[in-house]
PDB file of C-alpha atoms and ligand atoms in Angstrom:
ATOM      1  CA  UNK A   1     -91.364 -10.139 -18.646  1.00 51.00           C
ATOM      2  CA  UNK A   2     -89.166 -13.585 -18.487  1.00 55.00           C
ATOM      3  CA  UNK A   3     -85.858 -11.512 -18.954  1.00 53.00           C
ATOM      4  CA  UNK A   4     -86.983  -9.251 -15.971  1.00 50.00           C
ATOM      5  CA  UNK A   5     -88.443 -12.370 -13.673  1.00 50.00           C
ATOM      6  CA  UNK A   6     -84.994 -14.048 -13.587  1.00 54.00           C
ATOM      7  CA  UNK A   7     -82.971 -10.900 -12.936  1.00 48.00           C
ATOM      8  CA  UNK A   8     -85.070 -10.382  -9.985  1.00 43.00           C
ATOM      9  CA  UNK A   9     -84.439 -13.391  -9.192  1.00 50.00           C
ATOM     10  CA  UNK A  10     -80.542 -13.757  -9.748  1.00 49.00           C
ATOM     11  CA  UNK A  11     -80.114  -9.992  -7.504  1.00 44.00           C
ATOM     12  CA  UNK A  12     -82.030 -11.839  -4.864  1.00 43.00           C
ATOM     13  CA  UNK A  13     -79.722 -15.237  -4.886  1.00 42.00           C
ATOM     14  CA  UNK A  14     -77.062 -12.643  -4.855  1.00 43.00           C
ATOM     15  CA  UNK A  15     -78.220 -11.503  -1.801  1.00 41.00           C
ATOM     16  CA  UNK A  16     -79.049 -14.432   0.080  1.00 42.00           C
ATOM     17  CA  UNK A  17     -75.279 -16.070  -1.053  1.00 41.00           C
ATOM     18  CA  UNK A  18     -73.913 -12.301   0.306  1.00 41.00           C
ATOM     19  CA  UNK A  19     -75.918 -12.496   3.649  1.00 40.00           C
ATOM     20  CA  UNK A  20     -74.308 -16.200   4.276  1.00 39.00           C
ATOM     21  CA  UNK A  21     -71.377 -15.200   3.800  1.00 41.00           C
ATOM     22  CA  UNK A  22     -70.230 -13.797   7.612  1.00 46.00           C
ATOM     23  CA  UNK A  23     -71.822 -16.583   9.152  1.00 47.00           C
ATOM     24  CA  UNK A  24     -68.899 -19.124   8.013  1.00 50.00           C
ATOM     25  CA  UNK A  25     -66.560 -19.500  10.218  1.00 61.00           C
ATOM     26  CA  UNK A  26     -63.137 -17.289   9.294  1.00 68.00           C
ATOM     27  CA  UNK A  27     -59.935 -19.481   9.072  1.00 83.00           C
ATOM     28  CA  UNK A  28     -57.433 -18.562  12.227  1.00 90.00           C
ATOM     29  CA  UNK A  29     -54.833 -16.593  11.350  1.00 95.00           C
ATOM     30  CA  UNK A  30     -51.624 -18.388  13.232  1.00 96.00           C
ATOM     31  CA  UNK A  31     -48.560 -16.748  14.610  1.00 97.00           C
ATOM     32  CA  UNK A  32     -45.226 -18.258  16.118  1.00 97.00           C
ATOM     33  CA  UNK A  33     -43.737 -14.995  18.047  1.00 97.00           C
ATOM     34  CA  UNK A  34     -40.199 -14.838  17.093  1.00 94.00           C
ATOM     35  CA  UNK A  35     -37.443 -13.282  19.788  1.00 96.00           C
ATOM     36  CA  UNK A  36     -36.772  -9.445  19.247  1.00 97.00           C
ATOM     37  CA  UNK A  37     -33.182  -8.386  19.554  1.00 97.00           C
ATOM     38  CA  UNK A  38     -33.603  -7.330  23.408  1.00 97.00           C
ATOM     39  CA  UNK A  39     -35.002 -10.999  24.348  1.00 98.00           C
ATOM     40  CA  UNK A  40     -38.687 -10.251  24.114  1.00 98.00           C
ATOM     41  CA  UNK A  41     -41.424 -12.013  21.941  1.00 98.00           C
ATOM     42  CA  UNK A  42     -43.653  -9.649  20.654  1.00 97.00           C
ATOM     43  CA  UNK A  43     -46.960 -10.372  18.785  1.00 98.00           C
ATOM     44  CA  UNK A  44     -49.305  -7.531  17.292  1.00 97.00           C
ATOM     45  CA  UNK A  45     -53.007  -8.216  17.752  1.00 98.00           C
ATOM     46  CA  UNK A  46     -56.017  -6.925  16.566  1.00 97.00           C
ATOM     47  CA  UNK A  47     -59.493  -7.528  18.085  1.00 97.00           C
ATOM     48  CA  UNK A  48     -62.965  -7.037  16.458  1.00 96.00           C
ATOM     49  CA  UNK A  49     -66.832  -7.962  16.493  1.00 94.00           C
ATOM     50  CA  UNK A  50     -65.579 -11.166  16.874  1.00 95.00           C
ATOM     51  CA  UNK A  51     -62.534 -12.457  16.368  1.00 96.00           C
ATOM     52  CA  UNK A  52     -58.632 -12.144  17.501  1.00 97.00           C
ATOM     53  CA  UNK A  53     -56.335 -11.771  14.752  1.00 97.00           C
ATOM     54  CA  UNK A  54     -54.039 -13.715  14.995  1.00 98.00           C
ATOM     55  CA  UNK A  55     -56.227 -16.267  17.228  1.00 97.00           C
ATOM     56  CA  UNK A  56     -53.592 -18.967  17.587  1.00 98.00           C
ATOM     57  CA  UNK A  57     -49.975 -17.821  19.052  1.00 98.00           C
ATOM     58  CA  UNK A  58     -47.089 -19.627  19.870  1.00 98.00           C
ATOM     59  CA  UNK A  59     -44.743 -18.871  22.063  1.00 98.00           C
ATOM     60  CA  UNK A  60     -41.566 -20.327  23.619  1.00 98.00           C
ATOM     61  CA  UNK A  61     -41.590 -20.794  27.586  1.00 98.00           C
ATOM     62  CA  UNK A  62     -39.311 -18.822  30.120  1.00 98.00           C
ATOM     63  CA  UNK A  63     -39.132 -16.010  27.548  1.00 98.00           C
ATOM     64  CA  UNK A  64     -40.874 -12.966  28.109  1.00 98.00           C
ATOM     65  CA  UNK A  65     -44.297 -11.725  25.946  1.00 98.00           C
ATOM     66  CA  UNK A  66     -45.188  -8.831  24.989  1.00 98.00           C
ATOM     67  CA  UNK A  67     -49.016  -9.034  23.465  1.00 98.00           C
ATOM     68  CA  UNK A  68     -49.812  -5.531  22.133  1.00 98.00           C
ATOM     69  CA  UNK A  69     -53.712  -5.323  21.529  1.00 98.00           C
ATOM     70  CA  UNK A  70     -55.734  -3.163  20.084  1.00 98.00           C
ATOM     71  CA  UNK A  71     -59.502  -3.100  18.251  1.00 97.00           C
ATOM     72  CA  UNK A  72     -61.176  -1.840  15.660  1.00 95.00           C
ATOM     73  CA  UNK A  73     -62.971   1.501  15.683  1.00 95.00           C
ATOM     74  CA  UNK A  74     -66.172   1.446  16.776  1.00 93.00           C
ATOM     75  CA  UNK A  75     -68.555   1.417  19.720  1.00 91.00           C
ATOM     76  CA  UNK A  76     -68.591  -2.314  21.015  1.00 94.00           C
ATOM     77  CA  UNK A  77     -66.183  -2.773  23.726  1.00 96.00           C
ATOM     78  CA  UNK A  78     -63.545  -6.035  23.658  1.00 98.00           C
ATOM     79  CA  UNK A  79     -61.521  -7.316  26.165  1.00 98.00           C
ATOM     80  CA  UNK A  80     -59.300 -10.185  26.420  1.00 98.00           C
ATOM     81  CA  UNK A  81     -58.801 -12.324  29.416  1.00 98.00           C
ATOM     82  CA  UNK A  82     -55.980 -15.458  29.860  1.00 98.00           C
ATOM     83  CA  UNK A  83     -56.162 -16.837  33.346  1.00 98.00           C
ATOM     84  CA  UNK A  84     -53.115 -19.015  34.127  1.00 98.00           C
ATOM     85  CA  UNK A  85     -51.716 -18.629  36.996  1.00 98.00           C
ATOM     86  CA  UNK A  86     -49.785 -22.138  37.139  1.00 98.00           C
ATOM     87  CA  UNK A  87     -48.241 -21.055  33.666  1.00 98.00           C
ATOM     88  CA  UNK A  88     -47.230 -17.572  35.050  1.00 98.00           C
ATOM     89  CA  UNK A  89     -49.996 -15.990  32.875  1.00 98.00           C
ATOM     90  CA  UNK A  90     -52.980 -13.768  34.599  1.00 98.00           C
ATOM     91  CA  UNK A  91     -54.335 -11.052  32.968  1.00 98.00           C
ATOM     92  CA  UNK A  92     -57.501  -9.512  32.165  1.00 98.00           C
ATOM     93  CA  UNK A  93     -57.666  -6.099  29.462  1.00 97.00           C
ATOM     94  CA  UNK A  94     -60.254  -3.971  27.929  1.00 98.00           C
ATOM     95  CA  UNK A  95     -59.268  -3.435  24.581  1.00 98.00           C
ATOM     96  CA  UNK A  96     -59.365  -0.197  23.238  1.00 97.00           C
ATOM     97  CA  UNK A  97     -58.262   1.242  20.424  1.00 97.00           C
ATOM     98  CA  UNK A  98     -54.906   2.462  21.263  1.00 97.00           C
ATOM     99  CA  UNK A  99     -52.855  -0.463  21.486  1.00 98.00           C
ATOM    100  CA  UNK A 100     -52.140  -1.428  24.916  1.00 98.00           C
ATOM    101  CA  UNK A 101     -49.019  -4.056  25.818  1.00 98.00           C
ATOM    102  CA  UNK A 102     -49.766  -6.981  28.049  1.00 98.00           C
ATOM    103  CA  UNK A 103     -46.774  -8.317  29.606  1.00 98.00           C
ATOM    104  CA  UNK A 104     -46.508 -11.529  30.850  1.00 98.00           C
ATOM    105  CA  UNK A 105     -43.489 -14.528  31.239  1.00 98.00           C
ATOM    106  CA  UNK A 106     -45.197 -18.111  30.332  1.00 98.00           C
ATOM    107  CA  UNK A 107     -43.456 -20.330  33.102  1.00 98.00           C
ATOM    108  CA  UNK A 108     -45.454 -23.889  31.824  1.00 98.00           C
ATOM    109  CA  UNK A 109     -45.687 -25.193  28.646  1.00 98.00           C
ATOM    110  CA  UNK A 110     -49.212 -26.267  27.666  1.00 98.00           C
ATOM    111  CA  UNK A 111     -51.720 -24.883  25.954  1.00 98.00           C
ATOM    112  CA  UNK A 112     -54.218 -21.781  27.281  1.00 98.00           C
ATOM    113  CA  UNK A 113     -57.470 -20.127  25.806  1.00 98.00           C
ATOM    114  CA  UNK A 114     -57.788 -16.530  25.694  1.00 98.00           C
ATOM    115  CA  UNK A 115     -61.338 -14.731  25.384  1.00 98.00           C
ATOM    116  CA  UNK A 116     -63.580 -11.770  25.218  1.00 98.00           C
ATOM    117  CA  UNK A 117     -65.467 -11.505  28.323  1.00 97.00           C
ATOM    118  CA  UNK A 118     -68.031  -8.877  26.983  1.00 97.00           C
ATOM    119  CA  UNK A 119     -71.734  -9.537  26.672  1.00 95.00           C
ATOM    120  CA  UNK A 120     -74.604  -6.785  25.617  1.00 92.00           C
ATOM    121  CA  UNK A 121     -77.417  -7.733  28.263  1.00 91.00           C
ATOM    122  CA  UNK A 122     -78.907 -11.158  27.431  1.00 91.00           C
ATOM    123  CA  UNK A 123     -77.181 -11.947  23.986  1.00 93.00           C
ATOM    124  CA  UNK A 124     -75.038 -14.570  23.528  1.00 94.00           C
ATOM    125  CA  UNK A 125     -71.078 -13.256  24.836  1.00 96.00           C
ATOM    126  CA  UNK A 126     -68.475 -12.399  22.475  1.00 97.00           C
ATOM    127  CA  UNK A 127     -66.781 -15.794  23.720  1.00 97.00           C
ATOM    128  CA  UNK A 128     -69.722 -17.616  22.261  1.00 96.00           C
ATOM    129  CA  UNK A 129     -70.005 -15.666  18.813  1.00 96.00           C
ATOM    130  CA  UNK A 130     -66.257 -16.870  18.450  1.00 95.00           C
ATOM    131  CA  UNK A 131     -64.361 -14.307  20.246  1.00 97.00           C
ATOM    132  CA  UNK A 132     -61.604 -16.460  21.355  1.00 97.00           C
ATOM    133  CA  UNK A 133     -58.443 -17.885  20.760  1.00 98.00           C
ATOM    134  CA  UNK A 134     -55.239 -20.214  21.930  1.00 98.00           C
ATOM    135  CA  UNK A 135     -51.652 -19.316  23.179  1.00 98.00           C
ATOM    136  CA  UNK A 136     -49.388 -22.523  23.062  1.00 98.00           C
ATOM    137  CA  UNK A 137     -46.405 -22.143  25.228  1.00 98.00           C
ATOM    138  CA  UNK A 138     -43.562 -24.630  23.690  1.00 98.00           C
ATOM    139  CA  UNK A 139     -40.596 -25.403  25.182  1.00 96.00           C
TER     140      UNK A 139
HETATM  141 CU1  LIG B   1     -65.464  -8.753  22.469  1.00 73.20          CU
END
């Protein structure tokens, strides 16, 4: 009856330790975009429920991006917004899961958040769960 108290027991820490587990906060994954052949930085991204991956991307001014986004199958929608305008950078996607190419040409060095607009009626926005992320623009 001991032996079978304490394995109850040690399945249900196993759960509780499991459950905890997505609330911690991932690490950022970090890009620097390097210069394709034909002059353009391109960076791959990947959006999900609720994170960009990468979330931190540098780039080098005066060169032009190419951001091509996509997300992960399912039903909740993603977008991702950057607004800029004094950096040359204005632009506001949804994200589907096809990956679409965002073109812009950073003009200002500095650095800009992006985010996930979306919200499901009153819960918190996908900006607040931690849907959001930085482009640096270096010179
Ligand atoms: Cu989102």
């Amino acid at each position: 009856m001991k032996y079978i108290v304490s394995t109850i027991s040690a399945v249900f820490l196993t759960m509780f330790l499991a459950g905890a587990a997505p609330g911690a906060e991932q690490p950022v994954k970090r890009v620097v975009a390097v210069i394709d052949a034909d002059g353009v930085q391109r960076v791959e991204m990947q959006a999900g429920g609720y994170f960009f991956d990468p979330g931190h991307i540098t780039v080098k001014k005066d060169v032009p991006v190419e951001l091509v986004v996509k997300r992960e199958a399912g039903m909740t929608p993603h977008d991702i917004e950057l607004k800029a305008p004094e950096a040359g950078i204005d632009f506001s996607v949804d994200i589907t899961t096809e990956p679409k190419v965002i073109k812009f040409t950073p003009t200002k060095a500095g650095t800009y958040e992006f985010t996930c607009e979306k919200r499901f009626l009153f819960f918190k926005s996908h900006k607040d769960r931690g849907m959001h992320g930085v482009l640096v623009v270096v010179e």
